[in-house]
Short mmCIF file of C-alpha atoms in Angstrom, two decimals:
data_model
loop_
_atom_site.label_atom_id
_atom_site.label_comp_id
_atom_site.label_asym_id
_atom_site.label_seq_id
_atom_site.Cartn_x
_atom_site.Cartn_y
_atom_site.Cartn_z
CA UNK A 609 -0.12 0.45 0.04
CA UNK A 610 1.44 3.57 -0.29
CA UNK A 611 3.28 5.37 2.43
CA UNK A 612 3.79 8.27 1.51
CA UNK A 613 1.38 11.46 0.54
CA UNK A 614 2.76 14.81 -0.79
CA UNK A 615 0.92 18.07 -0.50
CA UNK A 616 0.74 20.81 -2.95
CA UNK A 617 0.36 17.69 -5.57
CA UNK A 618 1.77 21.00 -7.61
CA UNK A 619 3.62 24.00 -6.75
CA UNK A 620 5.01 27.49 -9.18
CA UNK A 621 7.03 30.17 -7.46
CA UNK A 622 8.62 32.49 -8.90
CA UNK A 623 12.58 32.08 -8.74
CA UNK A 624 14.91 32.78 -5.72
CA UNK A 625 11.90 31.84 -3.42
CA UNK A 626 11.49 28.77 -1.20
CA UNK A 627 9.56 26.02 -2.63
CA UNK A 628 8.65 23.95 1.32
CA UNK A 629 6.69 20.04 0.04
CA UNK A 630 5.17 18.12 3.62
CA UNK A 631 4.51 14.12 3.09
CA UNK A 632 2.65 12.44 5.64
CA UNK A 633 3.29 8.35 6.12
CA UNK A 634 1.12 5.95 7.81
CA UNK A 635 2.86 2.80 9.19
CA UNK A 636 6.66 2.87 11.66
CA UNK A 637 8.94 4.08 8.97
CA UNK A 638 13.34 2.89 8.84
CA UNK A 639 14.13 6.09 6.85
CA UNK A 640 12.47 8.38 4.70
CA UNK A 641 13.90 9.69 1.09
CA UNK A 642 13.66 12.28 -1.08
CA UNK A 643 14.00 12.05 -5.30
CA UNK A 644 13.67 14.20 -7.78
CA UNK A 645 12.54 13.21 -10.90
CA UNK A 646 13.06 15.18 -14.96
CA UNK A 647 10.26 15.01 -16.75
CA UNK A 648 10.48 11.32 -18.42
CA UNK A 649 14.25 9.67 -16.45
CA UNK A 650 14.80 8.62 -13.37
CA UNK A 651 14.97 10.10 -10.48
CA UNK A 652 17.51 11.33 -8.07
CA UNK A 653 17.80 10.68 -4.92
CA UNK A 654 18.12 13.98 -2.49
CA UNK A 655 18.96 13.05 1.16
CA UNK A 656 17.75 10.65 3.76
CA UNK A 657 16.55 10.95 7.38
CA UNK A 658 16.17 8.59 9.88
CA UNK A 659 13.92 8.00 11.60
CA UNK A 660 16.66 9.03 15.48
CA UNK A 661 16.71 12.43 13.17
CA UNK A 662 15.20 15.63 12.97
CA UNK A 663 16.29 17.79 10.83
CA UNK A 664 19.15 17.40 8.14
CA UNK A 665 20.83 19.57 5.49
CA UNK A 666 22.75 19.18 1.81
CA UNK A 667 23.24 22.09 0.54
CA UNK A 668 19.47 24.36 -0.24
CA UNK A 669 17.94 21.60 0.81
CA UNK A 670 16.38 21.00 4.28
CA UNK A 671 14.83 17.93 4.87
CA UNK A 672 12.67 17.39 8.84
CA UNK A 673 10.90 14.16 10.24
CA UNK A 674 8.42 14.72 13.26
CA UNK A 675 7.18 10.86 13.72
CA UNK A 676 5.19 11.39 16.04
CA UNK A 677 3.33 13.48 13.79
CA UNK A 678 3.83 11.03 10.77
CA UNK A 679 5.68 14.07 8.53
CA UNK A 680 8.11 14.71 6.89
CA UNK A 681 9.21 18.12 5.15
CA UNK A 682 12.07 19.92 2.43
CA UNK A 683 12.31 23.19 2.02
CA UNK A 684 14.35 24.10 -1.46
CA UNK A 685 15.82 27.98 0.01
CA UNK A 686 15.99 29.96 -3.32
CA UNK A 687 14.79 28.61 -6.17
CA UNK A 688 15.95 27.65 -9.47
CA UNK A 689 14.41 27.22 -12.94
CA UNK A 690 16.47 23.88 -13.06
CA UNK A 691 14.60 22.57 -9.44
CA UNK A 692 11.76 22.49 -11.95
CA UNK A 693 10.59 18.83 -11.30
CA UNK A 694 8.17 16.47 -10.13
CA UNK A 695 9.54 15.56 -6.02
CA UNK A 696 9.55 11.97 -3.74
CA UNK A 697 9.45 10.96 -0.80
CA UNK A 698 8.99 7.86 -0.08
CA UNK A 699 9.36 5.50 3.03
CA UNK A 700 12.43 4.00 3.73
CA UNK A 701 11.81 -0.21 6.36
CA UNK A 702 14.15 -1.95 6.08
CA UNK A 703 13.25 -5.39 7.59
CA UNK A 704 17.20 -8.19 8.47
CA UNK A 705 18.71 -7.39 5.51
CA UNK A 706 16.42 -6.68 3.04
CA UNK A 707 14.86 -3.00 3.02
CA UNK A 708 11.58 -1.37 0.64
CA UNK A 709 10.64 1.85 -0.16
CA UNK A 710 7.64 3.46 -0.26
CA UNK A 711 6.89 6.19 -2.92
CA UNK A 712 3.96 8.69 -2.35
CA UNK A 713 2.78 9.72 -5.38
CA UNK A 714 4.73 12.44 -5.27
CA UNK A 715 4.82 16.58 -6.20
CA UNK A 716 5.34 18.89 -9.89
CA UNK A 717 7.53 22.22 -8.66
CA UNK A 718 7.73 23.99 -11.59
CA UNK A 719 9.74 27.32 -11.04
CA UNK A 720 9.46 29.99 -13.55
CA UNK A 721 12.52 32.16 -13.97
CA UNK B 16 29.42 6.67 -8.29
CA UNK B 17 26.81 4.40 -7.73
CA UNK B 18 25.47 4.71 -10.98
CA UNK B 19 23.51 2.83 -12.77
CA UNK B 20 22.17 2.03 -16.36
CA UNK B 21 19.62 0.30 -18.65
CA UNK B 22 18.43 -1.53 -21.63
CA UNK B 23 17.47 0.15 -24.35
CA UNK B 24 15.53 3.53 -22.99
CA UNK B 25 12.62 2.99 -24.95
CA UNK B 26 11.04 0.25 -27.45
CA UNK B 27 8.23 0.20 -29.34
CA UNK B 28 7.45 -3.44 -29.59
CA UNK B 29 4.18 -5.78 -31.07
CA UNK B 30 1.20 -6.78 -28.75
CA UNK B 31 2.07 -10.51 -28.07
CA UNK B 32 6.02 -10.28 -28.17
CA UNK B 33 7.98 -10.77 -25.10
CA UNK B 34 10.71 -7.71 -24.42
CA UNK B 35 13.91 -8.26 -22.22
CA UNK B 36 15.04 -4.62 -20.00
CA UNK B 37 18.44 -4.72 -18.73
CA UNK B 38 19.91 -3.09 -15.07
CA UNK B 39 23.65 -2.66 -14.47
CA UNK B 40 25.30 -1.59 -11.68
CA UNK B 41 28.74 0.13 -13.69
CA UNK B 42 30.76 1.17 -11.12
CA UNK B 43 29.85 -1.10 -8.23
CA UNK B 44 27.76 -4.71 -7.08
CA UNK B 45 24.28 -4.71 -6.20
CA UNK B 46 23.19 -7.79 -4.37
CA UNK B 47 20.04 -6.01 -4.88
CA UNK B 48 18.20 -4.77 -7.47
CA UNK B 49 14.31 -4.06 -7.43
CA UNK B 50 12.22 -2.44 -10.99
CA UNK B 51 9.66 -0.55 -10.42
CA UNK B 52 6.94 -0.01 -12.37
CA UNK B 53 5.42 4.02 -12.96
CA UNK B 54 2.44 5.22 -15.21
CA UNK B 55 2.09 8.53 -16.25
CA UNK B 56 2.28 11.47 -13.83
CA UNK B 57 2.01 8.65 -11.05
CA UNK B 58 4.36 7.31 -8.70
CA UNK B 59 6.60 4.30 -8.71
CA UNK B 60 4.76 1.34 -7.85
CA UNK B 61 7.64 -1.77 -6.29
CA UNK B 62 6.68 -5.04 -8.94
CA UNK B 63 10.02 -7.42 -7.47
CA UNK B 64 12.96 -7.30 -4.92
CA UNK B 65 15.96 -9.15 -7.62
CA UNK B 66 18.55 -10.34 -5.70
CA UNK B 67 21.46 -12.22 -7.11
CA UNK B 68 20.99 -15.65 -6.87
CA UNK B 69 18.29 -16.37 -6.01
CA UNK B 70 13.97 -16.21 -7.27
CA UNK B 71 12.78 -11.89 -7.02
CA UNK B 72 10.33 -11.62 -4.57
CA UNK B 73 7.20 -9.75 -6.11
CA UNK B 74 4.64 -7.42 -5.25
CA UNK B 75 1.27 -8.87 -4.28
CA UNK B 76 -0.50 -7.99 -7.48
CA UNK B 77 2.26 -8.22 -9.43
CA UNK B 78 2.08 -11.95 -12.11
CA UNK B 79 5.99 -13.23 -12.05
CA UNK B 80 5.01 -15.38 -14.87
CA UNK B 81 3.59 -11.88 -17.18
CA UNK B 82 7.54 -10.44 -15.63
CA UNK B 83 10.47 -12.75 -15.77
CA UNK B 84 13.19 -11.39 -13.15
CA UNK B 85 16.76 -12.88 -13.01
CA UNK B 86 19.67 -11.24 -11.73
CA UNK B 87 22.16 -13.69 -13.00
CA UNK B 88 25.00 -11.39 -10.98
CA UNK B 89 26.14 -8.59 -9.21
CA UNK B 90 25.74 -6.18 -11.43
CA UNK B 91 22.80 -7.08 -13.90
CA UNK B 92 18.86 -7.74 -13.18
CA UNK B 93 17.09 -8.15 -16.89
CA UNK B 94 13.67 -7.84 -16.44
CA UNK B 95 11.64 -9.24 -19.09
CA UNK B 96 7.95 -8.06 -20.50
CA UNK B 97 6.70 -12.35 -22.23
CA UNK B 98 3.62 -11.63 -24.15
CA UNK B 99 3.74 -8.04 -23.44
CA UNK B 100 0.24 -5.91 -24.50
CA UNK B 101 -1.24 -2.32 -25.16
CA UNK B 102 -2.03 -2.70 -21.04
CA UNK B 103 2.15 -3.39 -19.44
CA UNK B 104 2.66 0.02 -21.62
CA UNK B 105 4.30 2.55 -18.40
CA UNK B 106 8.11 3.87 -17.44
CA UNK B 107 9.56 0.69 -16.22
CA UNK B 108 12.66 1.55 -13.56
CA UNK B 109 14.93 -0.06 -12.01
CA UNK B 110 16.89 0.37 -8.36
CA UNK B 111 20.16 -0.66 -7.11
CA UNK B 112 21.58 -1.28 -3.64
CA UNK B 113 24.85 -1.27 -2.53
CA UNK B 114 26.40 -4.35 -1.12
CA UNK B 115 25.95 -4.72 2.29
CA UNK B 116 24.27 -1.18 2.03
CA UNK B 117 20.69 -0.76 3.58
CA UNK B 118 18.84 2.26 2.89
CA UNK B 119 20.30 3.68 -0.75
CA UNK B 120 19.12 2.52 -3.46
CA UNK B 121 20.88 4.41 -5.81
CA UNK B 122 18.22 4.36 -9.37
CA UNK B 123 18.44 3.82 -13.61
CA UNK B 124 17.09 5.68 -15.90
CA UNK B 125 14.29 4.11 -16.96
CA UNK B 126 13.02 2.03 -19.90
CA UNK B 127 9.98 3.13 -22.06
CA UNK B 128 7.78 0.43 -23.22
CA UNK B 129 4.78 0.64 -25.48
CA UNK B 130 2.75 -2.67 -26.70
CA UNK B 131 0.92 -1.38 -30.20
#
């Protein structure tokens, strides 16, 4: 069953503005990951946050995780036109030596130059 | 590092034919590879988990005889769509996990399949 549900489904902002995308999930997780997908292309891994972490930064990306609310947010600061893409959150569950990712429906981000 | 390739990038075939898609980890060994399917403007749905040297584990609702998976080496997994039909048209994406790793998956660029 699908885990992550992103919010909003679509976001349009001006270049230079910040973009905030949210993800909610339903069951226990070991980690939560955010991916970017350009149209018709594969996925690019952006950032991973573990269930015992609350916040993580990577360049212009900031991700938070609230396990009590089962939610995460991805903030892209000082957005650029090149950030235009679909963004997916994926919950990771590790069972023994195996792990599985369950993806949300994705958010379409448009950054206007 | 951690580059995954897929071949072909796109394929058009006639209904009833079989199509093989290759997924390769180029610069690392992957004991586990995953196959996903993505419909237009939809999420990725996990089809199966492929472990090197053993049978693939299929997700509920995925026909194993329809989608044959072979993971014969630590760098190659193949997905064969047998007797393809138009409803099998989709974007197929593979990912690979580093041997000994458990968390991060590295994704291939995807294969677009169109069945006429």
